Every structure is written in structure tokens, then in C-alpha cells.
Coordinates of C-alpha atoms in Angstrom, one line a residue:
Chain A
M1 CA 0.4 0.1 0.2
V2 CA 2.6 2.3 0.9
E3 CA 4.9 1.7 -2.2
A4 CA 1.3 1.9 -4.5
L5 CA 1.0 5.5 -2.7
T6 CA 4.1 6.5 -3.5
R7 CA 4.3 5.5 -6.5
Y8 CA 1.5 7.6 -7.3
V9 CA 3.9 10.6 -5.8
Q10 CA 6.3 9.7 -8.4
I11 CA 3.8 9.6 -11.2
S12 CA 2.1 12.1 -11.1
A13 CA 4.9 14.8 -10.0
L14 CA 6.1 13.2 -14.0
W15 CA 3.2 14.8 -15.3
V16 CA 3.1 17.5 -13.4
R17 CA 6.8 18.8 -14.1
A18 CA 5.8 18.0 -17.8
S19 CA 2.6 20.6 -17.9
R20 CA 5.0 23.4 -16.9
A21 CA 6.2 23.2 -20.2
Y22 CA 3.1 25.3 -21.3
P23 CA 3.4 28.4 -19.2
V24 CA 0.5 30.0 -21.2
S25 CA -2.1 27.5 -21.3
W26 CA -1.8 25.6 -18.0
W27 CA -2.8 29.2 -16.1
M28 CA -5.7 29.3 -18.6
L29 CA -6.1 26.0 -18.0
V30 CA -6.3 26.5 -13.7
I31 CA -8.8 29.5 -14.6
G32 CA -10.6 27.4 -16.4
G33 CA -11.1 24.4 -14.2
F34 CA -12.2 27.6 -11.9
L35 CA -14.4 29.0 -14.3
I36 CA -16.4 25.7 -15.7
T37 CA -17.6 24.2 -12.4
G38 CA -18.0 27.9 -10.9
V39 CA -20.9 29.1 -13.5
E40 CA -22.9 26.3 -12.4
F41 CA -23.0 28.2 -8.8
V42 CA -23.8 31.0 -11.0
G43 CA -26.3 28.8 -12.8
I44 CA -27.3 28.5 -9.2
W45 CA -27.5 32.2 -7.4
I46 CA -28.9 33.0 -10.7
L47 CA -31.9 30.7 -9.9
F48 CA -32.8 32.2 -6.4
Q49 CA -32.5 35.8 -8.6
N50 CA -36.1 34.4 -9.2
I51 CA -37.1 32.6 -6.3
D52 CA -36.4 31.7 -2.5
N53 CA -36.3 27.9 -2.4
L54 CA -35.6 25.2 -4.0
G55 CA -37.6 22.6 -2.3
G56 CA -37.4 24.1 0.2
F57 CA -34.1 24.7 0.7
S58 CA -32.9 28.4 0.9
L59 CA -28.9 29.3 -0.8
H60 CA -26.8 28.8 2.0
E61 CA -28.5 25.0 2.4
V62 CA -28.1 24.5 -1.2
A63 CA -24.3 25.4 -1.1
F64 CA -23.7 23.5 1.5
L65 CA -25.0 20.4 -0.5
Y66 CA -23.6 21.3 -3.7
G67 CA -20.6 22.7 -1.7
G68 CA -19.8 18.9 0.1
S69 CA -20.2 17.2 -2.7
G70 CA -17.8 19.2 -5.8
V71 CA -14.9 19.3 -2.8
A72 CA -15.5 15.4 -2.8
F73 CA -15.9 15.1 -6.2
A74 CA -13.2 17.5 -7.3
I75 CA -11.3 16.0 -5.5
A76 CA -12.0 12.1 -6.3
D77 CA -11.5 13.5 -10.2
L78 CA -8.2 14.6 -9.6
L79 CA -6.4 11.6 -7.8
V80 CA -8.2 8.5 -9.7
G81 CA -10.7 10.9 -11.8
R82 CA -8.2 9.9 -15.5
I83 CA -9.8 6.6 -15.6
E84 CA -12.8 7.2 -17.5
R85 CA -9.5 7.0 -20.8
L86 CA -9.8 3.2 -19.8
G87 CA -10.6 2.6 -22.9
Q88 CA -9.2 5.1 -24.7
M89 CA -5.7 3.3 -22.6
I90 CA -6.9 -0.1 -23.9
R91 CA -7.1 0.6 -27.3
L92 CA -4.0 2.6 -28.2
G93 CA -2.1 -0.7 -26.9
K94 CA -1.1 1.5 -23.8
L95 CA -2.8 -0.8 -20.8
D96 CA -0.4 -3.3 -22.3
Q97 CA 2.8 -1.6 -22.0
M98 CA 1.6 -0.9 -17.8
L99 CA 0.2 -4.4 -17.2
V100 CA 4.5 -5.4 -17.6
R101 CA 5.9 -3.1 -15.6
P102 CA 6.3 -3.7 -12.1
V103 CA 4.1 -1.3 -10.9
P104 CA 0.2 -1.9 -10.0
L105 CA -2.1 -1.3 -12.9
L106 CA -4.8 1.0 -10.3
V107 CA -2.0 3.7 -10.2
Q108 CA -0.5 3.4 -13.2
V109 CA -3.7 3.8 -15.1
C110 CA -5.2 6.7 -12.4
A111 CA -2.2 8.7 -12.8
D112 CA -1.7 9.2 -16.0
E113 CA -1.9 12.5 -17.1
F114 CA -2.3 13.9 -13.9
A115 CA -3.6 17.4 -14.0
L116 CA -2.7 18.9 -10.7
R117 CA -4.7 22.8 -12.3
R118 CA -8.0 20.3 -11.2
L119 CA -7.0 21.4 -8.0
S120 CA -8.4 24.5 -8.8
R121 CA -12.1 23.0 -9.0
V122 CA -11.1 21.8 -5.9
A123 CA -10.6 25.3 -4.5
Q124 CA -14.1 26.5 -6.5
A125 CA -16.1 24.9 -4.3
G126 CA -14.2 24.9 -1.5
L127 CA -14.7 28.4 -1.5
V128 CA -18.8 27.9 -1.8
L129 CA -18.4 25.6 1.2
G130 CA -16.9 27.7 3.1
W131 CA -19.6 31.3 2.3
A132 CA -22.1 28.2 3.3
C133 CA -19.8 26.7 6.6
T134 CA -21.0 30.3 8.0
Y135 CA -23.6 30.1 8.1
V136 CA -24.1 26.5 9.9
D137 CA -25.5 26.7 13.4
W138 CA -22.2 25.0 14.4
T139 CA -21.7 21.7 17.3
P140 CA -19.2 19.9 17.9
S141 CA -20.9 17.1 16.1
R142 CA -21.3 18.8 14.0
V143 CA -18.0 19.9 13.1
L144 CA -17.0 16.0 13.0
L145 CA -20.0 14.9 10.2
T146 CA -19.1 17.5 8.2
V147 CA -15.4 16.6 8.5
L148 CA -17.2 12.5 8.2
M149 CA -18.7 13.6 5.4
L150 CA -16.4 15.5 3.0
V151 CA -14.0 12.4 3.7
A152 CA -16.6 9.8 2.8
A153 CA -17.8 11.5 0.3
T154 CA -14.2 11.8 -1.5
V155 CA -14.3 7.6 -1.3
I156 CA -17.3 7.7 -2.7
F157 CA -16.8 9.5 -5.6
T158 CA -13.4 7.8 -6.0
A159 CA -15.5 3.8 -6.1
V160 CA -18.0 4.7 -8.5
F161 CA -15.4 6.6 -11.1
V162 CA -13.4 3.4 -10.6
A163 CA -15.8 0.6 -10.4
L164 CA -17.8 2.0 -13.6
A165 CA -15.0 3.2 -15.9
C166 CA -14.3 -1.1 -15.3
I167 CA -17.4 -1.4 -17.9
Q168 CA -15.0 -0.1 -20.6
F169 CA -13.0 -3.7 -20.2
W170 CA -15.5 -5.5 -21.5
T171 CA -17.6 -2.1 -24.0
I172 CA -14.0 -0.5 -24.8
D173 CA -16.9 2.9 -26.1
S174 CA -18.4 3.8 -23.4
A175 CA -17.3 6.3 -21.3
E176 CA -19.7 8.6 -21.5
V177 CA -22.7 5.8 -19.8
A178 CA -19.8 6.1 -17.0
N179 CA -20.8 9.7 -16.6
A180 CA -24.6 9.6 -16.5
F181 CA -23.4 8.8 -13.0
T182 CA -20.2 10.4 -11.8
Y183 CA -20.8 13.6 -13.1
G184 CA -24.6 12.9 -13.4
G185 CA -24.0 11.8 -9.2
N186 CA -22.1 15.2 -8.2
T187 CA -25.1 17.0 -10.4
V188 CA -28.1 15.6 -8.6
T189 CA -26.2 15.8 -5.5
S190 CA -25.3 19.7 -6.0
Y191 CA -29.5 20.3 -5.4
P192 CA -31.7 19.2 -2.2
L193 CA -32.9 15.5 -3.0
T194 CA -36.7 16.6 -2.6
V195 CA -37.1 18.3 -5.7
F196 CA -36.9 14.6 -7.4
P197 CA -39.5 12.3 -7.1
S198 CA -39.0 9.5 -3.7
E199 CA -38.3 6.6 -5.9
V200 CA -34.6 8.7 -7.3
L201 CA -33.8 9.7 -3.4
K202 CA -34.9 5.4 -2.9
A203 CA -32.7 4.3 -5.7
M204 CA -29.4 6.5 -4.6
T205 CA -30.1 5.4 -0.8
F206 CA -30.4 1.9 -2.2
V207 CA -29.0 0.8 -5.3
L208 CA -26.5 3.9 -6.4
P209 CA -25.8 4.8 -2.7
L210 CA -24.7 8.8 -3.9
A211 CA -26.8 10.3 -1.6
F212 CA -25.2 8.9 1.5
V213 CA -22.1 12.0 -0.6
N214 CA -24.1 14.7 1.6
W215 CA -27.4 14.0 1.6
Y216 CA -28.4 12.3 5.0
P217 CA -25.2 14.1 6.5
S218 CA -26.5 17.8 6.0
L219 CA -29.7 16.9 6.8
Y220 CA -27.6 16.1 10.3
V221 CA -25.7 19.5 10.2
L222 CA -28.3 21.3 8.9
G223 CA -30.6 20.6 11.2
R224 CA -33.1 19.4 8.9
E225 CA -36.5 16.2 8.9
D226 CA -35.9 13.4 6.5
P227 CA -38.5 13.6 4.0
L228 CA -38.4 9.8 3.5
G229 CA -38.4 9.7 7.3
Y230 CA -35.3 7.3 8.0
P231 CA -33.7 6.7 11.4
A232 CA -31.7 9.5 12.5
W233 CA -29.1 6.7 12.1
T234 CA -28.4 7.0 8.0
Q235 CA -26.9 10.1 8.7
W236 CA -24.0 8.8 9.9
L237 CA -24.0 6.2 8.0
S238 CA -21.6 6.9 5.1
P239 CA -18.3 6.1 6.1
V240 CA -19.9 2.8 6.1
V241 CA -21.2 2.9 2.8
A242 CA -17.8 3.9 1.3
A243 CA -16.4 1.3 3.0
A244 CA -18.6 -1.5 1.4
L245 CA -18.0 0.7 -2.2
V246 CA -14.3 0.3 -1.9
A247 CA -15.0 -3.9 -1.5
V248 CA -17.6 -3.9 -4.4
T249 CA -14.9 -1.7 -6.7
M250 CA -12.0 -3.5 -5.6
L251 CA -13.7 -7.2 -7.1
V252 CA -15.0 -5.2 -9.7
W253 CA -11.6 -4.1 -10.6
R254 CA -10.1 -7.7 -10.2
T255 CA -12.7 -9.1 -12.3
G256 CA -12.5 -6.8 -15.1
V257 CA -8.4 -7.0 -14.9
R258 CA -8.7 -11.1 -14.6
Q259 CA -11.0 -11.8 -17.8
Y260 CA -8.8 -8.4 -20.2
R261 CA -8.0 -10.3 -22.8
S262 CA -6.2 -7.0 -25.0
T263 CA -7.0 -5.7 -28.6
G264 CA -6.1 -8.2 -30.4
S265 CA -6.2 -5.6 -33.5
Chain B
M1 CA -19.0 22.8 -58.5
I2 CA -16.2 21.8 -58.8
Q3 CA -15.2 23.0 -55.2
G4 CA -19.6 22.8 -54.1
S5 CA -19.2 18.6 -54.4
L6 CA -15.9 18.3 -52.9
H7 CA -17.4 20.5 -50.4
V8 CA -20.8 17.8 -49.5
A9 CA -18.2 15.4 -51.0
I10 CA -15.4 16.0 -47.3
A11 CA -19.0 16.8 -45.2
T12 CA -20.5 13.3 -46.8
R13 CA -16.7 11.2 -46.0
S14 CA -18.0 13.3 -42.1
F15 CA -20.6 12.5 -41.5
R16 CA -20.1 8.0 -42.2
R17 CA -16.9 8.9 -39.7
Y18 CA -19.0 9.9 -37.2
S19 CA -21.9 7.5 -37.8
T20 CA -18.7 4.6 -37.1
Y21 CA -19.3 4.1 -33.2
T22 CA -22.4 2.7 -32.1
A23 CA -21.1 2.0 -28.9
A24 CA -20.4 5.6 -28.5
T25 CA -22.9 7.6 -29.4
L26 CA -25.8 5.2 -27.3
A27 CA -23.4 5.9 -24.7
G28 CA -23.7 9.6 -25.6
I29 CA -27.6 9.3 -26.1
F30 CA -27.9 8.1 -23.0
T31 CA -26.0 10.5 -20.2
N32 CA -27.7 13.8 -22.8
C33 CA -30.8 12.0 -21.6
V34 CA -29.6 11.5 -18.1
F35 CA -28.9 15.1 -17.4
G36 CA -32.1 16.3 -19.3
A37 CA -34.5 14.2 -16.5
I38 CA -31.6 15.8 -13.8
N39 CA -32.4 19.2 -15.6
A40 CA -36.2 19.6 -15.9
L41 CA -37.1 18.7 -12.6
V42 CA -34.6 20.4 -11.1
L43 CA -36.8 23.8 -13.2
I44 CA -40.0 22.0 -12.7
A45 CA -38.6 22.8 -8.4
V46 CA -38.3 26.3 -9.8
W47 CA -41.3 27.3 -12.0
K48 CA -43.3 25.3 -8.9
Q49 CA -41.8 29.0 -7.0
N50 CA -42.8 31.2 -9.8
P51 CA -45.2 29.9 -12.3
D52 CA -43.5 32.4 -15.6
A53 CA -40.2 33.1 -13.9
G54 CA -38.2 34.8 -17.4
G55 CA -41.5 34.6 -19.1
Y56 CA -41.4 30.6 -20.0
D57 CA -44.3 28.6 -18.3
V58 CA -42.9 25.6 -16.9
R59 CA -43.6 22.9 -20.3
D60 CA -41.5 25.5 -22.0
A61 CA -38.3 25.1 -18.6
V62 CA -38.9 22.1 -19.0
T63 CA -39.0 21.9 -23.3
Y64 CA -35.9 24.6 -23.2
V65 CA -34.0 21.5 -21.2
W66 CA -34.2 19.1 -23.9
L67 CA -33.6 21.5 -26.9
G68 CA -30.2 22.4 -25.0
Q69 CA -29.2 18.9 -24.4
A70 CA -30.4 18.3 -27.8
M71 CA -27.8 21.4 -29.5
I72 CA -25.4 20.0 -26.9
M73 CA -23.7 17.7 -29.5
T74 CA -24.7 19.3 -32.5
V75 CA -23.1 22.4 -32.1
A76 CA -20.4 21.5 -30.5
M77 CA -21.9 23.4 -26.3
W78 CA -18.2 21.4 -25.2
G79 CA -15.9 22.3 -28.2
G80 CA -14.7 19.3 -30.8
G81 CA -15.3 18.8 -34.1
S82 CA -13.3 19.6 -37.0
P83 CA -11.3 22.4 -34.8
T84 CA -10.1 20.1 -33.1
D85 CA -8.2 17.5 -35.8
L86 CA -7.3 21.4 -36.9
A87 CA -5.2 22.1 -33.4
T88 CA -3.9 18.7 -33.3
R89 CA -2.4 19.4 -36.6
I90 CA -0.8 22.2 -35.6
K91 CA 0.8 20.7 -33.3
T92 CA 2.3 18.2 -35.0
G93 CA 3.0 20.5 -38.0
D94 CA 0.9 18.6 -40.6
V95 CA -0.8 21.8 -41.3
A96 CA 2.3 22.9 -44.1
L97 CA 0.1 20.8 -45.5
D98 CA -2.9 22.0 -45.8
F99 CA -1.6 25.3 -46.5
Y100 CA 0.5 23.7 -49.8
R101 CA -3.2 21.7 -51.3
P102 CA -5.7 23.8 -53.3
V103 CA -8.0 23.6 -51.6
G104 CA -8.6 26.4 -49.3
I105 CA -8.4 25.1 -45.5
L106 CA -11.6 27.6 -43.8
G107 CA -14.2 25.7 -46.2
W108 CA -13.3 22.5 -45.5
Y109 CA -13.1 22.5 -42.5
L110 CA -16.4 23.6 -41.8
A111 CA -17.3 21.3 -44.7
A112 CA -16.3 18.7 -42.4
D113 CA -17.7 20.0 -39.2
V114 CA -21.1 20.4 -41.1
G115 CA -20.9 16.0 -41.3
R116 CA -20.2 15.9 -38.0
A117 CA -22.9 18.7 -36.9
A118 CA -25.8 16.4 -39.4
F119 CA -25.0 13.0 -37.6
H120 CA -25.6 14.9 -34.8
L121 CA -28.4 16.4 -34.8
V122 CA -29.9 12.7 -36.4
S123 CA -28.3 11.2 -33.5
R124 CA -28.0 12.7 -30.5
G125 CA -30.5 15.4 -31.0
L126 CA -32.9 13.7 -32.0
A127 CA -32.9 10.0 -29.6
P128 CA -32.8 12.5 -26.2
T129 CA -35.6 14.1 -27.7
V130 CA -37.4 11.2 -28.1
V131 CA -36.8 10.4 -24.9
G132 CA -37.9 14.2 -23.3
A133 CA -40.8 14.1 -25.7
V134 CA -41.8 10.7 -24.4
L135 CA -41.2 10.6 -19.5
F136 CA -42.3 15.1 -20.5
D137 CA -45.1 17.8 -21.2
L138 CA -43.3 19.6 -23.9
R139 CA -44.4 22.1 -26.7
Y140 CA -43.8 21.7 -30.4
P141 CA -43.4 24.7 -33.2
A142 CA -46.6 26.0 -33.8
G143 CA -46.8 25.4 -37.8
P144 CA -44.3 25.0 -40.9
L145 CA -42.8 28.4 -40.9
V146 CA -41.7 28.0 -37.2
W147 CA -40.2 24.6 -38.3
V148 CA -38.3 25.9 -40.4
A149 CA -37.1 29.2 -38.3
F150 CA -35.6 26.8 -37.0
F151 CA -33.6 25.0 -38.6
V152 CA -32.3 27.9 -40.5
S153 CA -30.7 29.1 -36.4
V154 CA -29.7 25.6 -36.0
L155 CA -27.1 26.4 -39.3
L156 CA -26.8 29.9 -38.3
A157 CA -25.7 28.7 -34.5
L158 CA -23.4 25.4 -36.0
L159 CA -22.4 28.5 -38.3
V160 CA -21.3 30.5 -35.1
S161 CA -19.9 27.6 -32.8
F162 CA -17.9 26.8 -35.2
A163 CA -16.2 30.2 -36.6
I164 CA -15.1 30.0 -32.5
R165 CA -14.2 26.2 -32.3
F166 CA -11.7 27.6 -35.7
L167 CA -10.2 30.7 -34.0
V168 CA -9.3 29.1 -30.6
A169 CA -7.8 26.2 -32.4
M170 CA -5.6 28.4 -34.3
S171 CA -4.7 29.9 -30.9
A172 CA -2.0 26.7 -31.2
F173 CA 0.2 28.4 -34.1
W174 CA 0.9 31.3 -31.5
I175 CA 1.5 29.5 -27.8
L176 CA 2.1 25.5 -28.6
D177 CA -0.6 24.2 -26.8
D178 CA -4.5 24.4 -27.2
Q179 CA -6.1 23.0 -23.7
G180 CA -6.5 26.4 -22.7
T181 CA -8.5 28.0 -24.6
Q182 CA -10.2 25.5 -25.2
V183 CA -11.6 24.9 -21.6
L184 CA -12.0 28.8 -20.9
M185 CA -13.7 28.6 -24.5
S186 CA -15.7 25.9 -22.8
A187 CA -17.0 27.8 -19.7
A188 CA -17.5 30.6 -22.2
A189 CA -19.6 28.9 -23.7
V190 CA -21.7 26.7 -21.8
F191 CA -22.3 30.0 -19.2
F192 CA -23.1 32.3 -21.9
S193 CA -25.1 29.7 -24.1
G194 CA -27.6 29.7 -21.4
L195 CA -26.7 25.8 -20.7
T196 CA -26.7 26.2 -17.4
V197 CA -29.4 28.3 -16.5
P198 CA -32.1 29.5 -19.4
L199 CA -30.4 33.6 -20.9
V200 CA -34.4 34.2 -20.2
L201 CA -33.9 33.9 -16.1
F202 CA -30.5 35.8 -16.2
P203 CA -31.3 39.1 -14.3
G204 CA -31.4 43.1 -16.2
W205 CA -28.6 44.3 -17.3
F206 CA -26.9 40.8 -17.6
G207 CA -28.9 39.3 -19.9
V208 CA -29.6 41.8 -22.5
L209 CA -25.9 42.2 -22.6
A210 CA -25.7 37.3 -23.0
R211 CA -28.4 37.7 -25.4
A212 CA -26.5 39.6 -27.6
L213 CA -23.0 37.9 -27.3
P214 CA -22.2 34.7 -30.0
W215 CA -22.5 32.4 -27.6
A216 CA -27.2 33.4 -27.7
S217 CA -26.6 31.7 -31.2
Y218 CA -26.4 28.3 -29.7
L219 CA -29.2 27.4 -27.5
Q220 CA -30.8 30.2 -26.6
A221 CA -31.7 32.3 -29.8
P222 CA -33.1 28.8 -31.6
A223 CA -35.2 27.1 -28.5
D224 CA -37.0 31.4 -28.5
L225 CA -38.2 30.5 -31.7
W226 CA -38.8 26.8 -31.2
L227 CA -40.9 28.1 -28.4
G228 CA -42.6 30.9 -30.2
K229 CA -41.8 33.0 -28.4
D230 CA -39.9 35.7 -31.0
Q231 CA -42.0 35.9 -34.4
G232 CA -43.0 38.8 -36.8
W233 CA -40.1 40.8 -37.1
A234 CA -39.2 39.2 -33.5
L235 CA -38.0 36.5 -35.3
L236 CA -36.0 37.6 -37.8
G237 CA -34.1 40.4 -36.0
V238 CA -33.1 36.9 -33.9
L239 CA -31.9 35.1 -37.3
A240 CA -30.3 38.6 -38.1
L241 CA -27.9 38.6 -35.0
Q242 CA -26.8 35.2 -35.8
A243 CA -26.0 35.7 -39.2
V244 CA -23.7 38.7 -38.6
W245 CA -22.5 37.0 -35.3
S246 CA -21.5 34.4 -38.4
V247 CA -20.4 36.1 -41.0
L248 CA -18.0 37.9 -38.5
L249 CA -16.2 35.5 -36.9
L250 CA -16.0 34.0 -40.5
A251 CA -14.1 36.7 -41.5
G252 CA -12.2 36.9 -38.6
C253 CA -11.8 33.0 -39.0
R254 CA -10.3 34.3 -42.6
L255 CA -7.9 37.5 -41.6
L256 CA -6.2 35.2 -38.7
L257 CA -5.9 32.3 -41.2
G258 CA -3.8 35.1 -43.4
V259 CA -1.3 35.7 -40.4
A260 CA -0.8 32.2 -39.5
E261 CA 0.0 31.2 -43.4
R262 CA 2.7 33.5 -43.1
K263 CA 3.8 32.3 -39.4
V264 CA 4.0 28.9 -39.8
V265 CA 7.9 27.3 -39.4
V266 CA 7.7 24.0 -40.1
Q267 CA 9.8 21.8 -37.6
G268 CA 13.4 22.1 -38.7
G269 CA 12.8 25.5 -41.0

């Protein structure tokens, strides 16, 4: 594990150095990354110029949901987001090269073309979250749960990225299907889930448990009633869900790698 | 005449090139539908609070969302299409060969992008709209004139979008790597086209400004025509603004291409 992490950092550092070759472009990418998610929140702010609550939640509360999901998603994307190129790596034969190197495959795939500039997205979501936090009525247990939430949410998104990218072991052109759940999951959890039909909320609790990214813990932190009336301990369940997802993801990844037979043409 | 049939040939081949990747197209349609459903549900919640926000009713808003999903790939809002090929050829130096050919670069790439857009319109445009129509109550153009105006508007949207993407790709001539300009362009396009939030919701002068910018051509203009918000002279005004932008931007492409041609240095030269 320690060795894997060291290798990850080494490969990443290599890519960071390489990206400095085009400084003008690099800075534009940093600013662009900030803006591309920044406009999403400006969009939410514009919605609130026309309404005073969305699904029963105020702008500050939506900002807490948006920021929580955004920070976790951006960190997960920074760390393992490159895995969505798995199909391309397979097609170009890059994956075959990686398989014969003495570094764990998952590390190589995720650290490939590592882009530190993606930190700007973390910063953007972090700013929104920080602003939202100034409106929260803090207690020690709420602080604790917020920290737990951010860690668990990052792990959940990381697991979802990896698990869904594995579909590309079977159909290499399907990267976009995963987008619907990764980027789509980030978008859905940026809004109060009361906006969606209760079937969606149930699916996001029991099928693909993205509601644990921020919805349940945020209900506790914001002091809101659970619209589905689930017991209060569900609001503390995110770390357990994250651990379970990691276990499932490891299984899926191993199955994918084991049955991988290269492209053949 | 020979030039004309050449460009038709380029466009049809480009259409076929994009139609090869069936799995990717289906996956993309699926993603468009998921985002369409999410955004439609969010806007339904907004319009429940404010039933005539921005002069739209809830049915207009939902229709707008699905038109947005249909336009994403058709006008390549996030970037891509034939200008991406140009950017790659600038980086590798292959563009020197393009300058050497007896066919104009701009026309060549425009024809290729029209072929791509035609494929994306009938696949990534049509399919999500049909799914949206099944899942939600949508509004449709009232009469043949509106249909014609809508498709003219989409064509102009493509010209504006192509010209902007072409300008962005040409930035690689000067700063060697076009990824930075590309991302900045995407952010502007996604926001000012009205994909993030309909431009009719933008407050005050900001809304007026946004609707005058070229990106409004991508989605807000054709959507308003589809919904019948602009009729008579207003309809012609919308199309005229799009036409002015496409002429100006394409002229900009031609001008910059001329400057670039004198600047190109092939590896080793």
C-alpha cells in the first residue's frame, strides 16, 4: 500500500513537471477549471434571483450541499479521474505496456496524465462550501459529521469512478455511460434531493448510494427533517457506505483486469 | 461547381466517420437523457415556486432543457469537431500540408464540421428529444414557418460555433498548446449559451448583454424560435443577429488564417 502510494506520487510528479512546458496554457487551464464549475454555482445563484427556496432549501443550504459534493467530487476527480480514459488506453495498447511494468496497474492508470491544475476545482467548490459554513449553526457533533462527510464522500466518488470505468474492459467506447453517474451524480447531489421524485431518492439510497455523499449527513448538519422519515442514524452511515463501495469496487476492478484479453486488432 | 461537390463529399465522409462509433453514440445519448431528466426536474421545482419566471411557463422550461441536451453535440458546445483535428495538425506541424493544398482550409474544415453536426443532429439531437417527449410534456413548433426558422437558426448556430472553435484551435499557432483557450471557451460557451441556466432568467442588464453575445446563438436563440417566443420582425431580428455574428466571426477566421500562414514554421525550418 505504501509502495503503491509512493509510485502514485512519483508518476504524478512527473506529469506535473511535464505540464509546466506550456505555462500560458497551464494558467488558462487553471482559471478555466475554476470557471467551468464556477458558472454552475452562478447558475444556481441566478435561479435564486427568481425564487426564494428550491425544494424547501435556501441558497445557503443549497450551497452547503453543492460545496460538499463539489469538494469531494473534485478531489476524487483529481486523484482517479483519469481512469475514464481506460477505453482509450486499451485501444492505444497503453494498458498492455502498463501490465508488464512492476507498478500496480490501478496506480499507473490513475496517475497517467495527472493534472495538478484540477486543484482549482477543489478550490472553487471549497469557496462555496466555506461561504455556506458561515451560515451553519455549529455544534461539535456537526463539525465532526461534516469532516466525516467530506472524507466519506471523496471515497464514494473515487469508488464510483473506478467501478464504472471498469465497464470499458467489456465495451471500450462506453466512457460516457459512466459520466452519467459520476458527473450526473455530482450534479444531482448539488441540489436538495427533495427536488426529485421520491423514487430517485430511494434509488440513490439503496441502489447507487450517492445520497450518502452529502444528503443524509447534511440533513443533520443543517438541522433538517428527513423527508422520507428514516431513522437518525442513517445520517451517520456515510463512512460505512463508503467502505462497502470500496470493497465492491476492488472486486469489480479485479474481475475486469482478470478477464481483460487486450484488443486483438 | 467542382469545389461545391468536393465540400459535399467532405461533409458526407465526415458524417460517416462519426456514425462509425455506435456504442459511443448510444452511451452519449444515455448521458444526455440522464442530464436532461435531472435538469428538467430541477427547473420544474423552480417553476413551481415562480410559475412565469423569465416569461416562460413550466412546459417551456422543460422543453428548453431537452432542446439544450439536443444542441450540446450538434453545435459542439463543449468544443470538439473538426477544429480539434486542426489543432492537432498545428501541434504536429502537419498543418503545413493543409496550407499547401489547392483547397481553402476554412472551407475544408467547415464542410467536415457540417457533416459531423448533421450526424449529431439526427443521433445525439433527435434521440434525447424523443426520450424527453416520452417522459415529459413538451411544447412543439406551431406550424411549418416556425420549423423552418428553427432549422435556419440551428444552421447559423453551427456557423457561429464553428468559427469560435476554429479561432480557438488557431490559438495553437501562437501558444503551441490550445487546451487552455479551449477550456476557457467551453466555460464561456456553456454559461452564455444558456445551457447552465436559461438566459431569460439572467437578471437585468446582465441578461441583455448575454443575449447579445455570440453564444446566445447556440441555444437561447433556436429555443426561443422553437417555443414561439419570437414572431414576425422579432423572429427576423434573432436570425439577423445570428447571421451577423457568423459573418463577423468567419471573417475573423479568414483574417487570422492569413496571418498564421505567414507565421508557420515547419519543424527544422
